[in-house]
Coordinates of C-alpha atoms and ligand atoms in Angstrom, one line a residue:
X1 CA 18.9 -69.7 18.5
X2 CA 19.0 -72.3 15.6
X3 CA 22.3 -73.3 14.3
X4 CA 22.1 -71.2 10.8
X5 CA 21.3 -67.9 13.2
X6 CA 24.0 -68.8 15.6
X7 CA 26.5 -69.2 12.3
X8 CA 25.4 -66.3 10.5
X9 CA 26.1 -64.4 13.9
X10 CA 29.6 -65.9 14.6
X11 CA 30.3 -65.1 11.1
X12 CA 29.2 -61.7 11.8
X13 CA 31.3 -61.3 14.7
X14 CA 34.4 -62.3 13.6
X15 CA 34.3 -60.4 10.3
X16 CA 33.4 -57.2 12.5
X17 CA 36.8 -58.2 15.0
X18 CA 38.7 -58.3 11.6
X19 CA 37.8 -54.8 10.5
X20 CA 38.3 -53.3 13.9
X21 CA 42.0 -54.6 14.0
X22 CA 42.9 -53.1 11.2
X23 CA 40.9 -49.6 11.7
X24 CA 38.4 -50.6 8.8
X25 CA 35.2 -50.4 10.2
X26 CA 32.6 -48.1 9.1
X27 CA 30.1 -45.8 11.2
X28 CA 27.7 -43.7 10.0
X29 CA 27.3 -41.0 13.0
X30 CA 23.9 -38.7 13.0
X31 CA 24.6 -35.8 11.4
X32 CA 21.8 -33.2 10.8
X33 CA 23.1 -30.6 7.2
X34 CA 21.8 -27.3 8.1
X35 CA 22.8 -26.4 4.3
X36 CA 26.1 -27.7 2.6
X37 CA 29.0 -26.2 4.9
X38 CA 27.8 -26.4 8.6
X39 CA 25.9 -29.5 10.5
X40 CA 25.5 -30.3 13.7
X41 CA 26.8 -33.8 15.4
X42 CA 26.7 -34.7 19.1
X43 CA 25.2 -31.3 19.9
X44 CA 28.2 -29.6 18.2
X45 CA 29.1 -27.3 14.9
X46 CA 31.1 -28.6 12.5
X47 CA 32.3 -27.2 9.1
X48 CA 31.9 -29.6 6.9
X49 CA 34.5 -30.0 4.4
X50 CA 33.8 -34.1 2.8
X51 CA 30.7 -33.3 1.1
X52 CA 30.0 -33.8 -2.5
X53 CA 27.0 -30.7 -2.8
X54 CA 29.9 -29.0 -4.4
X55 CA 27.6 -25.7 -5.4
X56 CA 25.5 -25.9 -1.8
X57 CA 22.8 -26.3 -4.2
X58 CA 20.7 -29.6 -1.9
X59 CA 19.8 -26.9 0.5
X60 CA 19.5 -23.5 -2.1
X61 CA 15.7 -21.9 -1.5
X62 CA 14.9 -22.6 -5.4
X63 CA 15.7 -26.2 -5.3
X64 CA 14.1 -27.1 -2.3
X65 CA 10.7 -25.0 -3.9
X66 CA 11.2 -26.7 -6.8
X67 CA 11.3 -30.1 -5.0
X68 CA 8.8 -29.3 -2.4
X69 CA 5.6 -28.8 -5.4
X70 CA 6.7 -31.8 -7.5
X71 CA 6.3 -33.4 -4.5
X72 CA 2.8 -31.5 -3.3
X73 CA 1.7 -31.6 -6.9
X74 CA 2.9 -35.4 -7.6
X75 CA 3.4 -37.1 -5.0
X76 CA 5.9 -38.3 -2.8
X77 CA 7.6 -41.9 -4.7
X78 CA 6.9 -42.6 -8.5
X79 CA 5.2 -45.9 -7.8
X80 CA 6.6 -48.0 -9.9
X81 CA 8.9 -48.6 -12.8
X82 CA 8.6 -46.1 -16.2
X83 CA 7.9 -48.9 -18.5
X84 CA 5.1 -50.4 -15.8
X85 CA 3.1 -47.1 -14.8
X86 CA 4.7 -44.7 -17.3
X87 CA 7.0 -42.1 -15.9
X88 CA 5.9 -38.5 -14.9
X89 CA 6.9 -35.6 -17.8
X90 CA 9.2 -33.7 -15.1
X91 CA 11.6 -37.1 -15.8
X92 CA 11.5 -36.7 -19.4
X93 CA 12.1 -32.7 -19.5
X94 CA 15.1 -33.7 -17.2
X95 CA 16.6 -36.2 -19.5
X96 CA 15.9 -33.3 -22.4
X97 CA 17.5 -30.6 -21.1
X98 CA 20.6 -33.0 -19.6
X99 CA 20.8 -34.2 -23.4
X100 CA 21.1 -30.4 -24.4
X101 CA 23.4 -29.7 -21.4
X102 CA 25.9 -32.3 -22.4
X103 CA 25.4 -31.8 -26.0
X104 CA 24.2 -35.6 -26.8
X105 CA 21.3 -36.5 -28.8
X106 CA 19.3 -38.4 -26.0
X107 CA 19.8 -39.4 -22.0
X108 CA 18.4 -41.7 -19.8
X109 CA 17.9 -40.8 -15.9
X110 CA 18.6 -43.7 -13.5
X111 CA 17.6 -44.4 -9.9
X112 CA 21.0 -43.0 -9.2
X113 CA 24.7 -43.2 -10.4
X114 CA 25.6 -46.3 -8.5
X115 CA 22.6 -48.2 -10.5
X116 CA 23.4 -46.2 -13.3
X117 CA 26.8 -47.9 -13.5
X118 CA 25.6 -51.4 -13.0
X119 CA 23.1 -50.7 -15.7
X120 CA 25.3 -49.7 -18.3
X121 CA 27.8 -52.2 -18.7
X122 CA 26.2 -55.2 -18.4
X123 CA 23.6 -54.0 -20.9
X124 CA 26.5 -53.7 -23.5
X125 CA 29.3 -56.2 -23.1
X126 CA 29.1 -59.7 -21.5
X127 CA 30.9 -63.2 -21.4
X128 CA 32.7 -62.6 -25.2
X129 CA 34.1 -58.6 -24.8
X130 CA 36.7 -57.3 -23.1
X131 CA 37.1 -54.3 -20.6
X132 CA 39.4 -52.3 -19.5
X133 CA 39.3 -50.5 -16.1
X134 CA 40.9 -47.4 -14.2
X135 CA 42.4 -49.2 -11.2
X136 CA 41.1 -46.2 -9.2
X137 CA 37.6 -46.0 -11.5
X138 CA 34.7 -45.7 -9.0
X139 CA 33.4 -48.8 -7.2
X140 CA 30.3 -48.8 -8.9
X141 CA 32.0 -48.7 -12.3
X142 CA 34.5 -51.5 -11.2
X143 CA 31.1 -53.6 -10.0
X144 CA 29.2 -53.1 -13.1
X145 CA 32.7 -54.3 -14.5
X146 CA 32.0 -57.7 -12.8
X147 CA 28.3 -58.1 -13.1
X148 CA 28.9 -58.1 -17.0
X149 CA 30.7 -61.2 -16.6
X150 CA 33.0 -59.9 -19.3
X151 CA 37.2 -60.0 -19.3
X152 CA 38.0 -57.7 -16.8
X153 CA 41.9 -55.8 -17.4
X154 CA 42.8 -53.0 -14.9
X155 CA 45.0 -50.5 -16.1
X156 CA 47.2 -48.3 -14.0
X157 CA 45.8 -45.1 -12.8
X158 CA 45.8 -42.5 -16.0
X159 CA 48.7 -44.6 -17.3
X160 CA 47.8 -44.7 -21.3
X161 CA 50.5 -47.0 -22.0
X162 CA 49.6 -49.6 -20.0
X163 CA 45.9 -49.7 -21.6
X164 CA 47.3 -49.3 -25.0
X165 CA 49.9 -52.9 -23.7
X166 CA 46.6 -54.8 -22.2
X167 CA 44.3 -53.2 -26.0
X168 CA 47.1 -54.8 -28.3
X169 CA 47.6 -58.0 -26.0
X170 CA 43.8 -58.7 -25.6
X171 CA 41.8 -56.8 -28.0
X172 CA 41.6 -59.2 -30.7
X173 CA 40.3 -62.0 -29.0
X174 CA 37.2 -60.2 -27.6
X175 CA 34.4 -59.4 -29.6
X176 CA 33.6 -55.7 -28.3
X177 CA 35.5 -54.0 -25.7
X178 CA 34.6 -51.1 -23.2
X179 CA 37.4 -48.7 -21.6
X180 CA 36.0 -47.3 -18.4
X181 CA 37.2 -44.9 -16.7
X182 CA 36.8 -41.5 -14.3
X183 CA 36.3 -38.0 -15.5
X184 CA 37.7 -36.3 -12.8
X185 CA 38.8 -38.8 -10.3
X186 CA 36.9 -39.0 -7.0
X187 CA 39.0 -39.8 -4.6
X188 CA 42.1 -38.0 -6.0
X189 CA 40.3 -35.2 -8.0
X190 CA 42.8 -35.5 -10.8
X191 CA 41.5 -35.9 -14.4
X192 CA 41.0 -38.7 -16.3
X193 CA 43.5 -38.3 -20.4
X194 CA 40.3 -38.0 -21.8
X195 CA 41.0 -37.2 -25.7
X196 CA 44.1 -39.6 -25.6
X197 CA 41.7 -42.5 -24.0
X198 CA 39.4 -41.6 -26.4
X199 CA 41.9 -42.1 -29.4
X200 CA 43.4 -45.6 -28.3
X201 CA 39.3 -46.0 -28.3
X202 CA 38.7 -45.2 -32.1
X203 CA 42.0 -47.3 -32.7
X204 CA 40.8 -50.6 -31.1
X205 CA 37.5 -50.3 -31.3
X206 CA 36.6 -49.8 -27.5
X207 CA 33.4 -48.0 -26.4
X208 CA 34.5 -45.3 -23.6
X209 CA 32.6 -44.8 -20.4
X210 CA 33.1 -41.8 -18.6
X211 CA 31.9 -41.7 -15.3
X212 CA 31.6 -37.5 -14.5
X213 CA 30.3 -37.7 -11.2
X214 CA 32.6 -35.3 -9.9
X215 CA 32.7 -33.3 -13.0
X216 CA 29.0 -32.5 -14.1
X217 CA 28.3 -28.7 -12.3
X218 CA 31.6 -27.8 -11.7
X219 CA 34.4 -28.3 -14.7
X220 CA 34.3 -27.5 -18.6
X221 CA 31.3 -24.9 -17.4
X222 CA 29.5 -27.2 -15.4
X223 CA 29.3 -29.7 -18.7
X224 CA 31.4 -31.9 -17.2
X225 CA 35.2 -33.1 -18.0
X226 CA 34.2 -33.9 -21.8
X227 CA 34.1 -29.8 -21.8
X228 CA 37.4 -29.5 -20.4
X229 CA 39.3 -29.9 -23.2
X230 CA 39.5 -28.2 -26.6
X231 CA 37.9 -29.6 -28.4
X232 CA 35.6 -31.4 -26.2
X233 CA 36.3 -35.1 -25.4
X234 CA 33.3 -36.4 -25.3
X235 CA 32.9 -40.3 -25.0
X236 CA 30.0 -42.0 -26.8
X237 CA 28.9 -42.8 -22.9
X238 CA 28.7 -40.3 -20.6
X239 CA 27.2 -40.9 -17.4
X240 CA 27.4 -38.7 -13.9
X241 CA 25.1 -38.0 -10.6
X242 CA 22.4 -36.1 -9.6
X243 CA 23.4 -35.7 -6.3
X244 CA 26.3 -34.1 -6.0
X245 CA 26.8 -31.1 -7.4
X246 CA 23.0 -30.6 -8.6
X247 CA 22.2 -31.6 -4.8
X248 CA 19.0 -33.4 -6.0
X249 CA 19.0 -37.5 -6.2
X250 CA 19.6 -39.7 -9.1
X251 CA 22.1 -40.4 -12.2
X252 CA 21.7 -40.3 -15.8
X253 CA 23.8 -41.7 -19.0
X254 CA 24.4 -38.9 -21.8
X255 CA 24.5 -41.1 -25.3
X256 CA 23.1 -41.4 -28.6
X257 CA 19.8 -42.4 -29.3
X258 CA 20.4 -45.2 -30.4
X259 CA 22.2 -46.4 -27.7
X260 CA 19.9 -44.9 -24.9
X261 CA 17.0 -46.9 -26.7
X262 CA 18.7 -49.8 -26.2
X263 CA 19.6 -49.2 -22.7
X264 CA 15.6 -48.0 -21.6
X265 CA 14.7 -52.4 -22.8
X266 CA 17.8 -53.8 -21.8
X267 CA 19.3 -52.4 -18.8
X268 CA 18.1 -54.1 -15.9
X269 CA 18.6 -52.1 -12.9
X270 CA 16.4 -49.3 -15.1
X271 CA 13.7 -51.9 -16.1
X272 CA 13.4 -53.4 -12.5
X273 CA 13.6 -50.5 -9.9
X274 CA 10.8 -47.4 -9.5
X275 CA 11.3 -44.6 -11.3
X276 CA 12.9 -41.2 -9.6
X277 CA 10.3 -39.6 -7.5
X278 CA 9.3 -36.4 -9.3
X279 CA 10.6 -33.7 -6.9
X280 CA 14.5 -35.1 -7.5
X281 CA 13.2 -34.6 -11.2
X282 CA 12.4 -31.2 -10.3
X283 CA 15.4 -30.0 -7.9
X284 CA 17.6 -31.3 -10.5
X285 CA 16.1 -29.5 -13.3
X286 CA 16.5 -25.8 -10.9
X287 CA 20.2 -26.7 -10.2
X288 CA 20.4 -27.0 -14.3
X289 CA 19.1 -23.4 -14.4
X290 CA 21.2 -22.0 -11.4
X291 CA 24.5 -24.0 -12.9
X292 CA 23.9 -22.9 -16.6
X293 CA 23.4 -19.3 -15.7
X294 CA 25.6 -18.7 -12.7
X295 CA 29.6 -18.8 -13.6
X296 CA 30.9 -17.5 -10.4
X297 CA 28.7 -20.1 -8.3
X298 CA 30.4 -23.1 -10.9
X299 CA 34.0 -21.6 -10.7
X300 CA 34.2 -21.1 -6.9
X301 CA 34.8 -24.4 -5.5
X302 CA 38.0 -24.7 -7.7
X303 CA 38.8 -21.0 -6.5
X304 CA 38.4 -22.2 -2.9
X305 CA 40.6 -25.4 -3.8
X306 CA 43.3 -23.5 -4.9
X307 CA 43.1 -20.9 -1.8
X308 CA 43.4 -24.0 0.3
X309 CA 46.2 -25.3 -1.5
X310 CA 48.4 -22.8 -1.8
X311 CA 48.3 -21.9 1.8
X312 CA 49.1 -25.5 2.7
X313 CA 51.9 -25.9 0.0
X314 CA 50.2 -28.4 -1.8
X315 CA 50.0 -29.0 -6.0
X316 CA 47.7 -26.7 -7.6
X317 CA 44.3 -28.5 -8.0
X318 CA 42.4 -28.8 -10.8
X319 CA 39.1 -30.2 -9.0
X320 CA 37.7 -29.2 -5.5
X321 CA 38.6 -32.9 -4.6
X322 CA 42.3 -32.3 -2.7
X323 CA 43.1 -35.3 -1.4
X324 CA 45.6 -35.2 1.8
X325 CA 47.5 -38.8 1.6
X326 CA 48.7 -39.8 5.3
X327 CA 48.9 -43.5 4.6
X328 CA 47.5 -45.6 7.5
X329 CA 44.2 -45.6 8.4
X330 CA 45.0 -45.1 11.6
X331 CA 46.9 -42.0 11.0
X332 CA 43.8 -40.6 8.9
X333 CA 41.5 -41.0 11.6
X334 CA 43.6 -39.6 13.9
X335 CA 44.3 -36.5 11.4
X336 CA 40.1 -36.5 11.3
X337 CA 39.5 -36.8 14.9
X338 CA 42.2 -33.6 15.5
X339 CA 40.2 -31.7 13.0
X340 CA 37.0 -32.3 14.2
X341 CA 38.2 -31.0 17.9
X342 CA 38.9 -27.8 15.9
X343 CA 35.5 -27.8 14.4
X344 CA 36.2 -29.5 10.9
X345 CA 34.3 -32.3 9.7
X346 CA 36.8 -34.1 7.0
X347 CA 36.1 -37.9 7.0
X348 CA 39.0 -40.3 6.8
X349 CA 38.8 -42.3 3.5
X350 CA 40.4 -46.3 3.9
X351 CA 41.0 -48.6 2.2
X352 CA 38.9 -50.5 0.1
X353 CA 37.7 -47.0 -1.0
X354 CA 41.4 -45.6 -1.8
X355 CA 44.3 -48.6 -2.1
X356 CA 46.1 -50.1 0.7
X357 CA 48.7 -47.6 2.6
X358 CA 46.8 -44.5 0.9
X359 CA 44.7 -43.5 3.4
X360 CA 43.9 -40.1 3.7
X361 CA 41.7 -37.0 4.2
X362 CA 39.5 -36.2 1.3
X363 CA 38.6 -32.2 1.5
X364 CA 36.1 -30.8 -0.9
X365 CA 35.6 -27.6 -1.3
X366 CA 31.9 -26.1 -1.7
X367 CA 30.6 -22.4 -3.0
X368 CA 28.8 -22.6 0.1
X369 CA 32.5 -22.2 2.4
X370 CA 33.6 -18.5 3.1
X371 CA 36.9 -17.9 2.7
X372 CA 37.6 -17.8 6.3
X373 CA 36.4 -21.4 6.5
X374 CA 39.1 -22.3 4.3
X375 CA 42.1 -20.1 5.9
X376 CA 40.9 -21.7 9.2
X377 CA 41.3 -25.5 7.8
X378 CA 44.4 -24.8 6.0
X379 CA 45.7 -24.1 9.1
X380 CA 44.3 -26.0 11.7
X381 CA 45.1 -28.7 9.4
X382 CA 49.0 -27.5 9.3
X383 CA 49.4 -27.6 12.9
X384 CA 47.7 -31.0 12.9
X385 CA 50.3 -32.5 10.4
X386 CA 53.1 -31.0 12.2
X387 CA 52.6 -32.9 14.9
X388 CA 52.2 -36.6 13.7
X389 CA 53.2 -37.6 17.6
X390 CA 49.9 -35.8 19.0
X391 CA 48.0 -38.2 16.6
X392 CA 49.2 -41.0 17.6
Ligands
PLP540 C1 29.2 -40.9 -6.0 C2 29.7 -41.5 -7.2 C3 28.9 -42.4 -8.0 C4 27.5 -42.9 -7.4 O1 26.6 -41.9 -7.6 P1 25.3 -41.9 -6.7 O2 24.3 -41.1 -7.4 O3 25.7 -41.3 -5.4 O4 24.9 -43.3 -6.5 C5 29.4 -42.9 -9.1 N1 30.6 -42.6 -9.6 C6 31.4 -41.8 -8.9 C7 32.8 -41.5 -9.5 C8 31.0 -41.3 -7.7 O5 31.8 -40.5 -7.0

């Protein structure tokens, strides 16, 4: 071994001894998704109750059609960039009819909503501006934060007056400024004060950035959290996934057309990565149909939700995101590893995904879960927490 390799594999090591002491390191297990609700792990069946295909649409017989002749018909990957080989019609239909959808004159489809978010913001603000962050805003939205190079101010979760203290302390001094924030957040499935965050916007001057990951499919009618208020709140960026609740792959950014002509030459993790292959084009144009025509698919998750939490006692939610706070990581995956003996896969969520000391079970709740599922969590969970000794 040369001396770089045998550093680079010390340093490996002892970052790896770290994590495990404090419970933080990471595993992805083999997992095979029979459709949204029940997979198979170690030779077992687990109900799945962590996953983000909110409407069970990834595995729904339409979408995977759809998919499967974009992909006969088209091919497999795109190739190459848009603005290299030119991007197949199925991608421009999509950003079309996600325009129409969200009720914005033009949107761009990205690689996916990770890249999405580091496109974004560093394509609008950099060294001079100012922005202004949800302290429990997505990671992605936090990193294209930092990759913008601009002034970086975290506000307290949803707390209004604290970005209203850091818009009057720094505002002035930065040429343009960008709020960021949530729609619906993901790890606590609470919303974002979108039409108040969207006034201290018009008063300072700040461009919002709504990141509805977690809200496009399922609230304000499957338009996202903009359409869950009255009137709408909608943000002059609106960006979200397409591979949660439309189960396909992908993100976009809902925006003028203007602004989204600006993004398509400037942002560079559009103009440097391959273009979406056509079949997530085409499964996420079929989960547009089944969303926009089907209200009782879009509404059950949150029905489920509130099944789940009013037989646990919990707040009533307003997202299928109902997050189960037990503090240590240790006691999360010890809460995780009870349910999964009772046939429940709910992944424990550390930190650095939630703060320090809020480590917890996420549950989401899918249309694919029968009720019996649900009654079965709520209370093999109940006898779980009960017992905080048997989980030590
Ligand atoms: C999942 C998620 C993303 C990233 O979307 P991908 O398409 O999975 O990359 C961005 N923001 C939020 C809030 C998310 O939950």
């Amino acid at each position: 071994m040369t001396s770089a390799t045998a550093s680079l594999e010390r340093f490996a090591a002892d970052k790896l001894g770290q994590l495990d002491r404090k419970s933080l390191r990471r595993k992805p297990v083999e997992t095979r998704h029979r459709d949204a609700v029940h997979v198979e792990r170690d030779g077992r069946e687990l109900i799945n109750a962590c996953s983000n295909d909110y409407l069970g649409l990834a595995h729904h017989p339409e979408v995977i059609e759809a998919a499967r002749e974009a992909a006969a018909e088209w091919g497999a990957g795109a190739g190459a960039s848009r603005l290299v080989t030119g991007g197949h019609p199925l991608l421009f239909e999509l950003e079309r009819r996600l325009a129409g959808f969200k009720g914005t004159e033009d949107c761009i489809v990205f690689g996916s909503g990770s890249l999405a978010n580091l496109a974004i913001t560093p394509a609008l603000v950099g060294p001079d501006d100012l922005i202004l962050i949800d302290a429990l805003a997505h990671a992605c939205l936090h990193a294209g934060a930092r990759l913008s190079a601009a002034r970086v101010e975290v506000f307290r979760h949803n707390d209004l007056a604290h970005l209203r203290t850091l818009l009057a302390a720094h505002r002035a001094e930065a040429r343009h400024a960008m709020i960021l924030t949530d729609g619906v957040f993901s790890m606590d499935g609470d919303f974002a004060p979108l039409p108040e965050i969207l006034a201290l916007g018009e008063q300072y001057d700040a461009w919002t950035l709504v990141d509805d990951a977690h809200g496009i499919g399922i609230v304000g009618d499957g338009r996202g959290s903009a359409h869950a208020f009255a009137p709408p709140a909608a943000a002059p960026l609106q960006m979200g996934t397409l591979s949660k609740a439309l189960g396909s792959y992908g993100g976009y950014l809902c925006a003028s057309q203007r602004v989204c002509e600006l993004l398509r030459t400037r942002a560079r993790p559009l103009v440097f990565t391959t273009a979406l292959p056509p079949a997530s084009a085409a499964a996420a144009l079929k989960a547009l149909d089944l969303i926009e025509t089907d209200a009782e698919l879009r509404n059950r998750p949150l029905a489920l939700a509130r099944r789940f939490c009013s037989r646990m006692r919990l707040p009533e939610p307003v997202s299928p995101i109902v997050p189960v706070i037990l503090g240590s990581a240790d006691l999360a995956l010890a809460a995780s590893a009870a349910l999964e003996e009772t046939g429940f896969l709910v992944t424990a969520i550390r930190p650095p995904t939630v703060p320090e000391g809020t480590a917890r079970l996420r549950i989401t709740f899918s249309a694919a879960h029968s009720e019996s599922d649900i009654d079965r969590l709520a209370k093999a969970l109940k006898s779980i927490l009960k017992q905080p000794e048997a989980a030590e």
